[in-house]
Amino acid sequence: MSVAGFKKQFYKASQLVSEKVGGAEGTKLDEDFKDLERRADITSKAVVEILNKTSEYLQPNPATRAKLSMLNTVSKIRGQVNSPGYPQPEGLLGECMTKYGRDMGEDTNFGGALIDIGDSMKRMAEIKDSLDIDVKQNFIDPLQAVADKDIKDIQHHLKKLEGRRLDYDYKKKRQGKIPDEEIKQALEKFHESKELSESSMHNLLETDPQHNIQVHPSKEPRSGADRVTEPCCKALYDFEPENEGELGFHEGDIITLVNRIDENWFEGTLHGRSGYFPNNYVEVVVPLSH
């Protein structure tokens, strides 16, 4: 850390101690900002809590969720396209019933009944699997995008704002010992962070996730190709764009395919954004028509 950086950290720590221990007052933010921060905080907590509760609802067994997460990570490291899905209890019960029904014999009353009920339970499991996929693609993923970008941006800017406020208050109270130009620069940086914080919170509150959330529980189990008819692919990993024109996405996102640029790159759209991305980061669900 440079000398200037060390001094800045010392200023902030000293001001924080004087406020917490000595009761010193710092610069107050206006009521409009506090109201905006309160509404953004409620929205952020709602998004995170609903994401967690939705995952718990779809996959109620915490031990199985943890094991599944580990297996998905291992599959990603090994470059495997298909990862194991959540074992629905109806499916496990159906497999048990059909197994012992066949062992007893389909011609026996008990065995035949077990097979019939087991097949019905397995169909229920397939319907729940289809619902899980629909909810993840059309509800969880859009909310997760909000949590990964908008909410993290707010947290970053608010943390920076608090640091710059402490730095400015420390220097302001030592006017005469610290050059006026340095105090002026600290005030300008404080206002800059305040504007960035307000902008990021407005972005969260004005961006309605509902536009991207469309959950349609299916009455019959459907394959991926049946659910989606337009050319698309599923992201296997997160992709952070490094160059202008590239399309960033997160693991599990469903990206609409527009064009194949060459043997290594696709062009596609996601949540109203378009750009290029490498084909080894995705699995094609519905291929482009030739």
PDB file of C-alpha atoms in Angstrom:
ATOM      1  CA  MET A   1       0.000   0.000   0.000  1.00  0.00           C
ATOM      2  CA  SER A   2       1.312   3.464  -0.894  1.00  0.00           C
ATOM      3  CA  VAL A   3       1.904   6.184   1.729  1.00  0.00           C
ATOM      4  CA  ALA A   4      -1.125   8.129   0.424  1.00  0.00           C
ATOM      5  CA  GLY A   5      -3.273   5.012   0.604  1.00  0.00           C
ATOM      6  CA  PHE A   6      -2.119   4.266   4.142  1.00  0.00           C
ATOM      7  CA  LYS A   7      -2.898   7.844   5.228  1.00  0.00           C
ATOM      8  CA  LYS A   8      -6.374   7.608   3.730  1.00  0.00           C
ATOM      9  CA  GLN A   9      -7.086   4.380   5.608  1.00  0.00           C
ATOM     10  CA  PHE A  10      -5.820   6.006   8.814  1.00  0.00           C
ATOM     11  CA  TYR A  11      -8.090   9.023   8.282  1.00  0.00           C
ATOM     12  CA  LYS A  12     -11.139   6.825   7.788  1.00  0.00           C
ATOM     13  CA  ALA A  13     -10.345   4.615  10.782  1.00  0.00           C
ATOM     14  CA  SER A  14      -9.774   7.651  13.023  1.00  0.00           C
ATOM     15  CA  GLN A  15     -13.065   9.257  11.958  1.00  0.00           C
ATOM     16  CA  LEU A  16     -14.965   6.003  12.483  1.00  0.00           C
ATOM     17  CA  VAL A  17     -13.556   5.614  16.004  1.00  0.00           C
ATOM     18  CA  SER A  18     -14.381   9.234  16.861  1.00  0.00           C
ATOM     19  CA  GLU A  19     -17.987   8.665  15.724  1.00  0.00           C
ATOM     20  CA  LYS A  20     -18.499   5.283  17.400  1.00  0.00           C
ATOM     21  CA  VAL A  21     -16.629   6.000  20.628  1.00  0.00           C
ATOM     22  CA  GLY A  22     -16.476   9.781  20.943  1.00  0.00           C
ATOM     23  CA  GLY A  23     -19.957  10.500  19.619  1.00  0.00           C
ATOM     24  CA  ALA A  24     -18.736  12.793  16.837  1.00  0.00           C
ATOM     25  CA  GLU A  25     -21.270  13.573  14.117  1.00  0.00           C
ATOM     26  CA  GLY A  26     -20.534  12.895  10.490  1.00  0.00           C
ATOM     27  CA  THR A  27     -21.991  14.327   7.309  1.00  0.00           C
ATOM     28  CA  LYS A  28     -25.681  13.463   7.090  1.00  0.00           C
ATOM     29  CA  LEU A  29     -27.235  12.185   3.887  1.00  0.00           C
ATOM     30  CA  ASP A  30     -30.503  13.810   2.800  1.00  0.00           C
ATOM     31  CA  GLU A  31     -33.884  12.177   3.457  1.00  0.00           C
ATOM     32  CA  ASP A  32     -34.486  11.413  -0.234  1.00  0.00           C
ATOM     33  CA  PHE A  33     -31.269   9.402  -0.330  1.00  0.00           C
ATOM     34  CA  LYS A  34     -32.173   7.552   2.872  1.00  0.00           C
ATOM     35  CA  ASP A  35     -35.603   6.687   1.478  1.00  0.00           C
ATOM     36  CA  LEU A  36     -34.041   5.463  -1.767  1.00  0.00           C
ATOM     37  CA  GLU A  37     -31.544   3.371   0.208  1.00  0.00           C
ATOM     38  CA  ARG A  38     -34.344   1.901   2.330  1.00  0.00           C
ATOM     39  CA  ARG A  39     -36.403   0.872  -0.721  1.00  0.00           C
ATOM     40  CA  ALA A  40     -33.355  -0.565  -2.495  1.00  0.00           C
ATOM     41  CA  ASP A  41     -32.416  -2.496   0.648  1.00  0.00           C
ATOM     42  CA  ILE A  42     -35.912  -4.036   0.909  1.00  0.00           C
ATOM     43  CA  THR A  43     -35.843  -4.993  -2.784  1.00  0.00           C
ATOM     44  CA  SER A  44     -32.362  -6.514  -2.456  1.00  0.00           C
ATOM     45  CA  LYS A  45     -33.350  -8.574   0.579  1.00  0.00           C
ATOM     46  CA  ALA A  46     -36.526  -9.717  -1.174  1.00  0.00           C
ATOM     47  CA  VAL A  47     -34.604 -10.924  -4.250  1.00  0.00           C
ATOM     48  CA  VAL A  48     -32.015 -12.845  -2.210  1.00  0.00           C
ATOM     49  CA  GLU A  49     -34.554 -14.359   0.206  1.00  0.00           C
ATOM     50  CA  ILE A  50     -36.969 -15.390  -2.561  1.00  0.00           C
ATOM     51  CA  LEU A  51     -34.123 -17.012  -4.504  1.00  0.00           C
ATOM     52  CA  ASN A  52     -33.160 -19.071  -1.454  1.00  0.00           C
ATOM     53  CA  LYS A  53     -36.738 -20.033  -0.575  1.00  0.00           C
ATOM     54  CA  THR A  54     -37.562 -20.974  -4.180  1.00  0.00           C
ATOM     55  CA  SER A  55     -34.553 -23.303  -4.308  1.00  0.00           C
ATOM     56  CA  GLU A  56     -35.605 -24.830  -0.985  1.00  0.00           C
ATOM     57  CA  TYR A  57     -39.154 -25.320  -2.311  1.00  0.00           C
ATOM     58  CA  LEU A  58     -38.014 -27.034  -5.513  1.00  0.00           C
ATOM     59  CA  GLN A  59     -35.301 -29.055  -3.774  1.00  0.00           C
ATOM     60  CA  PRO A  60     -36.390 -29.473  -0.134  1.00  0.00           C
ATOM     61  CA  ASN A  61     -33.648 -31.860   1.033  1.00  0.00           C
ATOM     62  CA  PRO A  62     -30.636 -29.721   2.105  1.00  0.00           C
ATOM     63  CA  ALA A  63     -28.219 -32.677   2.146  1.00  0.00           C
ATOM     64  CA  THR A  64     -29.210 -33.629  -1.397  1.00  0.00           C
ATOM     65  CA  ARG A  65     -28.920 -29.964  -2.527  1.00  0.00           C
ATOM     66  CA  ALA A  66     -25.373 -29.807  -1.119  1.00  0.00           C
ATOM     67  CA  LYS A  67     -24.408 -33.111  -2.742  1.00  0.00           C
ATOM     68  CA  LEU A  68     -25.941 -32.049  -6.059  1.00  0.00           C
ATOM     69  CA  SER A  69     -24.057 -28.741  -5.976  1.00  0.00           C
ATOM     70  CA  MET A  70     -20.783 -30.622  -5.393  1.00  0.00           C
ATOM     71  CA  LEU A  71     -21.505 -33.059  -8.245  1.00  0.00           C
ATOM     72  CA  ASN A  72     -22.340 -30.168 -10.598  1.00  0.00           C
ATOM     73  CA  THR A  73     -19.025 -28.501  -9.712  1.00  0.00           C
ATOM     74  CA  VAL A  74     -17.121 -31.739 -10.385  1.00  0.00           C
ATOM     75  CA  SER A  75     -18.957 -32.184 -13.722  1.00  0.00           C
ATOM     76  CA  LYS A  76     -18.005 -28.640 -14.723  1.00  0.00           C
ATOM     77  CA  ILE A  77     -14.333 -29.217 -13.835  1.00  0.00           C
ATOM     78  CA  ARG A  78     -14.298 -32.420 -15.871  1.00  0.00           C
ATOM     79  CA  GLY A  79     -15.990 -30.671 -18.790  1.00  0.00           C
ATOM     80  CA  GLN A  80     -19.020 -32.940 -18.680  1.00  0.00           C
ATOM     81  CA  VAL A  81     -22.085 -31.512 -20.417  1.00  0.00           C
ATOM     82  CA  ASN A  82     -24.734 -33.368 -18.441  1.00  0.00           C
ATOM     83  CA  SER A  83     -24.835 -33.082 -14.650  1.00  0.00           C
ATOM     84  CA  PRO A  84     -27.098 -35.095 -12.334  1.00  0.00           C
ATOM     85  CA  GLY A  85     -30.529 -33.663 -11.564  1.00  0.00           C
ATOM     86  CA  TYR A  86     -32.338 -33.448  -8.253  1.00  0.00           C
ATOM     87  CA  PRO A  87     -33.772 -36.889  -7.310  1.00  0.00           C
ATOM     88  CA  GLN A  88     -37.507 -36.292  -6.932  1.00  0.00           C
ATOM     89  CA  PRO A  89     -38.975 -38.361  -4.040  1.00  0.00           C
ATOM     90  CA  GLU A  90     -41.876 -39.411  -6.298  1.00  0.00           C
ATOM     91  CA  GLY A  91     -39.359 -40.829  -8.766  1.00  0.00           C
ATOM     92  CA  LEU A  92     -37.469 -42.739  -6.058  1.00  0.00           C
ATOM     93  CA  LEU A  93     -40.715 -44.177  -4.704  1.00  0.00           C
ATOM     94  CA  GLY A  94     -41.888 -45.049  -8.231  1.00  0.00           C
ATOM     95  CA  GLU A  95     -38.626 -46.891  -8.990  1.00  0.00           C
ATOM     96  CA  CYS A  96     -38.942 -48.853  -5.739  1.00  0.00           C
ATOM     97  CA  MET A  97     -42.557 -49.820  -6.481  1.00  0.00           C
ATOM     98  CA  THR A  98     -41.945 -50.906 -10.080  1.00  0.00           C
ATOM     99  CA  LYS A  99     -38.847 -52.901  -9.090  1.00  0.00           C
ATOM    100  CA  TYR A 100     -40.621 -54.973  -6.471  1.00  0.00           C
ATOM    101  CA  GLY A 101     -43.758 -55.174  -8.604  1.00  0.00           C
ATOM    102  CA  ARG A 102     -41.750 -56.832 -11.365  1.00  0.00           C
ATOM    103  CA  ASP A 103     -40.032 -59.095  -8.834  1.00  0.00           C
ATOM    104  CA  MET A 104     -43.452 -60.268  -7.587  1.00  0.00           C
ATOM    105  CA  GLY A 105     -44.744 -60.589 -11.105  1.00  0.00           C
ATOM    106  CA  GLU A 106     -47.105 -58.458 -13.171  1.00  0.00           C
ATOM    107  CA  ASP A 107     -49.686 -61.238 -13.104  1.00  0.00           C
ATOM    108  CA  THR A 108     -50.110 -61.000  -9.304  1.00  0.00           C
ATOM    109  CA  ASN A 109     -52.594 -58.519  -7.855  1.00  0.00           C
ATOM    110  CA  PHE A 110     -50.100 -56.814  -5.544  1.00  0.00           C
ATOM    111  CA  GLY A 111     -47.271 -56.825  -8.109  1.00  0.00           C
ATOM    112  CA  GLY A 112     -49.483 -55.410 -10.860  1.00  0.00           C
ATOM    113  CA  ALA A 113     -50.807 -52.693  -8.548  1.00  0.00           C
ATOM    114  CA  LEU A 114     -47.261 -51.701  -7.519  1.00  0.00           C
ATOM    115  CA  ILE A 115     -46.197 -51.398 -11.144  1.00  0.00           C
ATOM    116  CA  ASP A 116     -49.207 -49.247 -12.069  1.00  0.00           C
ATOM    117  CA  ILE A 117     -48.780 -46.919  -9.095  1.00  0.00           C
ATOM    118  CA  GLY A 118     -44.988 -46.848  -9.583  1.00  0.00           C
ATOM    119  CA  ASP A 119     -45.383 -45.740 -13.207  1.00  0.00           C
ATOM    120  CA  SER A 120     -47.756 -42.968 -12.086  1.00  0.00           C
ATOM    121  CA  MET A 121     -45.281 -41.794  -9.448  1.00  0.00           C
ATOM    122  CA  LYS A 122     -42.481 -41.678 -12.026  1.00  0.00           C
ATOM    123  CA  ARG A 123     -44.648 -39.575 -14.346  1.00  0.00           C
ATOM    124  CA  MET A 124     -45.252 -37.171 -11.447  1.00  0.00           C
ATOM    125  CA  ALA A 125     -41.486 -36.939 -10.964  1.00  0.00           C
ATOM    126  CA  GLU A 126     -41.043 -36.084 -14.659  1.00  0.00           C
ATOM    127  CA  ILE A 127     -43.639 -33.304 -14.354  1.00  0.00           C
ATOM    128  CA  LYS A 128     -41.820 -31.894 -11.306  1.00  0.00           C
ATOM    129  CA  ASP A 129     -38.515 -32.057 -13.208  1.00  0.00           C
ATOM    130  CA  SER A 130     -40.115 -30.066 -16.036  1.00  0.00           C
ATOM    131  CA  LEU A 131     -41.435 -27.514 -13.530  1.00  0.00           C
ATOM    132  CA  ASP A 132     -37.979 -27.214 -11.947  1.00  0.00           C
ATOM    133  CA  ILE A 133     -36.421 -26.424 -15.325  1.00  0.00           C
ATOM    134  CA  ASP A 134     -39.108 -23.866 -16.223  1.00  0.00           C
ATOM    135  CA  VAL A 135     -38.837 -22.098 -12.861  1.00  0.00           C
ATOM    136  CA  LYS A 136     -35.038 -22.000 -13.032  1.00  0.00           C
ATOM    137  CA  GLN A 137     -34.905 -20.617 -16.572  1.00  0.00           C
ATOM    138  CA  ASN A 138     -37.764 -18.131 -16.317  1.00  0.00           C
ATOM    139  CA  PHE A 139     -37.792 -17.137 -12.631  1.00  0.00           C
ATOM    140  CA  ILE A 140     -34.598 -18.001 -10.750  1.00  0.00           C
ATOM    141  CA  ASP A 141     -32.127 -17.044 -13.496  1.00  0.00           C
ATOM    142  CA  PRO A 142     -33.552 -13.525 -14.089  1.00  0.00           C
ATOM    143  CA  LEU A 143     -33.586 -12.857 -10.337  1.00  0.00           C
ATOM    144  CA  GLN A 144     -30.069 -14.275 -10.019  1.00  0.00           C
ATOM    145  CA  ALA A 145     -28.908 -11.870 -12.731  1.00  0.00           C
ATOM    146  CA  VAL A 146     -30.312  -8.997 -10.634  1.00  0.00           C
ATOM    147  CA  ALA A 147     -28.529 -10.323  -7.532  1.00  0.00           C
ATOM    148  CA  ASP A 148     -25.229 -10.837  -9.362  1.00  0.00           C
ATOM    149  CA  LYS A 149     -25.130  -7.417 -11.027  1.00  0.00           C
ATOM    150  CA  ASP A 150     -27.491  -4.738  -9.702  1.00  0.00           C
ATOM    151  CA  ILE A 151     -27.347  -5.669  -6.022  1.00  0.00           C
ATOM    152  CA  LYS A 152     -23.572  -6.136  -6.039  1.00  0.00           C
ATOM    153  CA  ASP A 153     -23.174  -2.759  -7.747  1.00  0.00           C
ATOM    154  CA  ILE A 154     -25.226  -1.103  -4.992  1.00  0.00           C
ATOM    155  CA  GLN A 155     -23.204  -2.775  -2.251  1.00  0.00           C
ATOM    156  CA  HIS A 156     -19.951  -1.690  -3.908  1.00  0.00           C
ATOM    157  CA  HIS A 157     -20.987   1.953  -4.336  1.00  0.00           C
ATOM    158  CA  LEU A 158     -22.484   2.276  -0.829  1.00  0.00           C
ATOM    159  CA  LYS A 159     -19.327   0.851   0.734  1.00  0.00           C
ATOM    160  CA  LYS A 160     -17.214   3.294  -1.262  1.00  0.00           C
ATOM    161  CA  LEU A 161     -19.560   6.159  -0.324  1.00  0.00           C
ATOM    162  CA  GLU A 162     -19.163   5.432   3.399  1.00  0.00           C
ATOM    163  CA  GLY A 163     -15.376   5.303   3.047  1.00  0.00           C
ATOM    164  CA  ARG A 164     -15.260   8.623   1.205  1.00  0.00           C
ATOM    165  CA  ARG A 165     -17.623  10.198   3.736  1.00  0.00           C
ATOM    166  CA  LEU A 166     -15.310   9.222   6.585  1.00  0.00           C
ATOM    167  CA  ASP A 167     -12.310  10.550   4.674  1.00  0.00           C
ATOM    168  CA  TYR A 168     -14.038  13.885   3.977  1.00  0.00           C
ATOM    169  CA  ASP A 169     -15.305  14.338   7.559  1.00  0.00           C
ATOM    170  CA  TYR A 170     -11.842  13.667   8.987  1.00  0.00           C
ATOM    171  CA  LYS A 171     -10.239  16.240   6.704  1.00  0.00           C
ATOM    172  CA  LYS A 172     -13.045  18.800   7.177  1.00  0.00           C
ATOM    173  CA  LYS A 173     -12.619  18.768  10.968  1.00  0.00           C
ATOM    174  CA  ARG A 174      -8.899  19.399  10.559  1.00  0.00           C
ATOM    175  CA  GLN A 175      -9.269  22.369   8.269  1.00  0.00           C
ATOM    176  CA  GLY A 176      -6.139  24.477   8.529  1.00  0.00           C
ATOM    177  CA  LYS A 177      -3.932  21.474   9.148  1.00  0.00           C
ATOM    178  CA  ILE A 178      -4.954  19.842   5.887  1.00  0.00           C
ATOM    179  CA  PRO A 179      -4.756  21.852   2.635  1.00  0.00           C
ATOM    180  CA  ASP A 180      -8.064  23.268   1.354  1.00  0.00           C
ATOM    181  CA  GLU A 181      -7.491  21.675  -2.046  1.00  0.00           C
ATOM    182  CA  GLU A 182      -7.276  18.230  -0.451  1.00  0.00           C
ATOM    183  CA  ILE A 183     -10.528  18.854   1.439  1.00  0.00           C
ATOM    184  CA  LYS A 184     -12.187  20.032  -1.771  1.00  0.00           C
ATOM    185  CA  GLN A 185     -11.086  16.876  -3.599  1.00  0.00           C
ATOM    186  CA  ALA A 186     -12.429  14.709  -0.774  1.00  0.00           C
ATOM    187  CA  LEU A 187     -15.809  16.483  -0.999  1.00  0.00           C
ATOM    188  CA  GLU A 188     -15.941  16.032  -4.770  1.00  0.00           C
ATOM    189  CA  LYS A 189     -15.217  12.292  -4.431  1.00  0.00           C
ATOM    190  CA  PHE A 190     -17.905  12.020  -1.749  1.00  0.00           C
ATOM    191  CA  HIS A 191     -20.484  13.632  -4.071  1.00  0.00           C
ATOM    192  CA  GLU A 192     -19.314  11.420  -6.949  1.00  0.00           C
ATOM    193  CA  SER A 193     -19.892   8.264  -4.891  1.00  0.00           C
ATOM    194  CA  LYS A 194     -23.274   9.571  -3.738  1.00  0.00           C
ATOM    195  CA  GLU A 195     -24.389  10.072  -7.349  1.00  0.00           C
ATOM    196  CA  LEU A 196     -23.140   6.607  -8.352  1.00  0.00           C
ATOM    197  CA  SER A 197     -24.941   5.041  -5.389  1.00  0.00           C
ATOM    198  CA  GLU A 198     -28.175   6.830  -6.284  1.00  0.00           C
ATOM    199  CA  SER A 199     -27.862   5.765  -9.920  1.00  0.00           C
ATOM    200  CA  SER A 200     -27.275   2.103  -9.026  1.00  0.00           C
ATOM    201  CA  MET A 201     -30.259   2.075  -6.627  1.00  0.00           C
ATOM    202  CA  HIS A 202     -32.501   3.732  -9.216  1.00  0.00           C
ATOM    203  CA  ASN A 203     -31.416   1.074 -11.727  1.00  0.00           C
ATOM    204  CA  LEU A 204     -32.529  -1.667  -9.351  1.00  0.00           C
ATOM    205  CA  LEU A 205     -35.864  -0.052  -8.509  1.00  0.00           C
ATOM    206  CA  GLU A 206     -36.687   0.959 -12.079  1.00  0.00           C
ATOM    207  CA  THR A 207     -35.693  -2.390 -13.605  1.00  0.00           C
ATOM    208  CA  ASP A 208     -38.741  -4.582 -13.203  1.00  0.00           C
ATOM    209  CA  PRO A 209     -37.608  -8.235 -12.986  1.00  0.00           C
ATOM    210  CA  GLN A 210     -41.182  -9.248 -13.795  1.00  0.00           C
ATOM    211  CA  HIS A 211     -40.537  -8.412 -17.477  1.00  0.00           C
ATOM    212  CA  ASN A 212     -38.102 -11.333 -17.584  1.00  0.00           C
ATOM    213  CA  ILE A 213     -40.080 -13.677 -15.323  1.00  0.00           C
ATOM    214  CA  GLN A 214     -42.523 -15.948 -17.107  1.00  0.00           C
ATOM    215  CA  VAL A 215     -43.255 -19.174 -15.291  1.00  0.00           C
ATOM    216  CA  HIS A 216     -45.533 -21.591 -17.103  1.00  0.00           C
ATOM    217  CA  PRO A 217     -45.840 -24.843 -15.134  1.00  0.00           C
ATOM    218  CA  SER A 218     -46.344 -27.640 -17.620  1.00  0.00           C
ATOM    219  CA  LYS A 219     -49.103 -30.169 -17.304  1.00  0.00           C
ATOM    220  CA  GLU A 220     -47.122 -32.826 -19.132  1.00  0.00           C
ATOM    221  CA  PRO A 221     -43.396 -33.567 -18.954  1.00  0.00           C
ATOM    222  CA  ARG A 222     -41.597 -32.043 -21.882  1.00  0.00           C
ATOM    223  CA  SER A 223     -38.125 -32.375 -23.282  1.00  0.00           C
ATOM    224  CA  GLY A 224     -35.880 -29.353 -23.790  1.00  0.00           C
ATOM    225  CA  ALA A 225     -36.525 -29.360 -27.542  1.00  0.00           C
ATOM    226  CA  ASP A 226     -40.306 -29.436 -26.953  1.00  0.00           C
ATOM    227  CA  ARG A 227     -40.206 -26.464 -24.602  1.00  0.00           C
ATOM    228  CA  VAL A 228     -38.188 -24.197 -26.867  1.00  0.00           C
ATOM    229  CA  THR A 229     -38.709 -23.981 -30.612  1.00  0.00           C
ATOM    230  CA  GLU A 230     -36.425 -21.073 -31.499  1.00  0.00           C
ATOM    231  CA  PRO A 231     -32.673 -21.720 -31.838  1.00  0.00           C
ATOM    232  CA  CYS A 232     -31.067 -21.468 -28.408  1.00  0.00           C
ATOM    233  CA  CYS A 233     -28.321 -22.799 -26.167  1.00  0.00           C
ATOM    234  CA  LYS A 234     -27.706 -23.262 -22.446  1.00  0.00           C
ATOM    235  CA  ALA A 235     -24.676 -21.707 -20.711  1.00  0.00           C
ATOM    236  CA  LEU A 236     -22.410 -24.323 -19.121  1.00  0.00           C
ATOM    237  CA  TYR A 237     -20.195 -21.752 -17.391  1.00  0.00           C
ATOM    238  CA  ASP A 238     -20.101 -18.037 -16.561  1.00  0.00           C
ATOM    239  CA  PHE A 239     -18.670 -15.899 -19.390  1.00  0.00           C
ATOM    240  CA  GLU A 240     -17.292 -12.436 -18.646  1.00  0.00           C
ATOM    241  CA  PRO A 241     -16.920 -10.319 -21.801  1.00  0.00           C
ATOM    242  CA  GLU A 242     -13.422  -8.932 -22.341  1.00  0.00           C
ATOM    243  CA  ASN A 243     -13.978  -7.107 -25.616  1.00  0.00           C
ATOM    244  CA  GLU A 244     -16.624  -4.784 -27.004  1.00  0.00           C
ATOM    245  CA  GLY A 245     -19.458  -6.656 -28.692  1.00  0.00           C
ATOM    246  CA  GLU A 246     -19.183  -9.808 -26.565  1.00  0.00           C
ATOM    247  CA  LEU A 247     -22.234 -11.111 -24.673  1.00  0.00           C
ATOM    248  CA  GLY A 248     -21.766 -11.955 -20.996  1.00  0.00           C
ATOM    249  CA  PHE A 249     -23.883 -14.591 -19.244  1.00  0.00           C
ATOM    250  CA  HIS A 250     -24.083 -16.881 -16.222  1.00  0.00           C
ATOM    251  CA  GLU A 251     -24.175 -20.651 -15.925  1.00  0.00           C
ATOM    252  CA  GLY A 252     -27.658 -21.951 -16.667  1.00  0.00           C
ATOM    253  CA  ASP A 253     -28.748 -18.967 -18.805  1.00  0.00           C
ATOM    254  CA  ILE A 254     -30.747 -19.819 -21.927  1.00  0.00           C
ATOM    255  CA  ILE A 255     -29.388 -17.737 -24.831  1.00  0.00           C
ATOM    256  CA  THR A 256     -31.275 -17.239 -28.093  1.00  0.00           C
ATOM    257  CA  LEU A 257     -29.027 -18.072 -31.052  1.00  0.00           C
ATOM    258  CA  VAL A 258     -28.961 -15.550 -33.898  1.00  0.00           C
ATOM    259  CA  ASN A 259     -26.048 -16.624 -36.038  1.00  0.00           C
ATOM    260  CA  ARG A 260     -22.919 -18.772 -36.117  1.00  0.00           C
ATOM    261  CA  ILE A 261     -19.935 -16.488 -36.722  1.00  0.00           C
ATOM    262  CA  ASP A 262     -17.355 -19.238 -37.288  1.00  0.00           C
ATOM    263  CA  GLU A 263     -16.402 -22.613 -35.852  1.00  0.00           C
ATOM    264  CA  ASN A 264     -15.620 -21.051 -32.458  1.00  0.00           C
ATOM    265  CA  TRP A 265     -18.151 -18.229 -31.964  1.00  0.00           C
ATOM    266  CA  PHE A 266     -21.929 -17.734 -31.854  1.00  0.00           C
ATOM    267  CA  GLU A 267     -23.990 -14.551 -31.959  1.00  0.00           C
ATOM    268  CA  GLY A 268     -26.973 -14.449 -29.618  1.00  0.00           C
ATOM    269  CA  THR A 269     -29.318 -12.425 -27.416  1.00  0.00           C
ATOM    270  CA  LEU A 270     -30.094 -12.577 -23.680  1.00  0.00           C
ATOM    271  CA  HIS A 271     -32.401 -10.310 -21.630  1.00  0.00           C
ATOM    272  CA  GLY A 272     -32.507  -7.717 -24.407  1.00  0.00           C
ATOM    273  CA  ARG A 273     -28.715  -7.716 -24.902  1.00  0.00           C
ATOM    274  CA  SER A 274     -26.947  -9.098 -27.957  1.00  0.00           C
ATOM    275  CA  GLY A 275     -23.360 -10.004 -28.749  1.00  0.00           C
ATOM    276  CA  TYR A 276     -20.809 -12.712 -29.478  1.00  0.00           C
ATOM    277  CA  PHE A 277     -19.673 -15.587 -27.264  1.00  0.00           C
ATOM    278  CA  PRO A 278     -17.496 -18.730 -27.566  1.00  0.00           C
ATOM    279  CA  ASN A 279     -19.337 -21.938 -28.401  1.00  0.00           C
ATOM    280  CA  ASN A 280     -17.341 -24.039 -25.906  1.00  0.00           C
ATOM    281  CA  TYR A 281     -19.107 -22.192 -23.053  1.00  0.00           C
ATOM    282  CA  VAL A 282     -22.568 -23.403 -24.093  1.00  0.00           C
ATOM    283  CA  GLU A 283     -24.567 -26.489 -24.989  1.00  0.00           C
ATOM    284  CA  VAL A 284     -26.854 -26.116 -28.013  1.00  0.00           C
ATOM    285  CA  VAL A 285     -30.468 -26.979 -27.129  1.00  0.00           C
ATOM    286  CA  VAL A 286     -32.156 -26.089 -30.432  1.00  0.00           C
ATOM    287  CA  PRO A 287     -29.655 -25.707 -33.310  1.00  0.00           C
ATOM    288  CA  LEU A 288     -29.703 -22.939 -35.903  1.00  0.00           C
ATOM    289  CA  SER A 289     -31.439 -23.866 -39.136  1.00  0.00           C
ATOM    290  CA  HIS A 290     -29.081 -24.227 -42.078  1.00  0.00           C
TER     291      HIS A 290
END
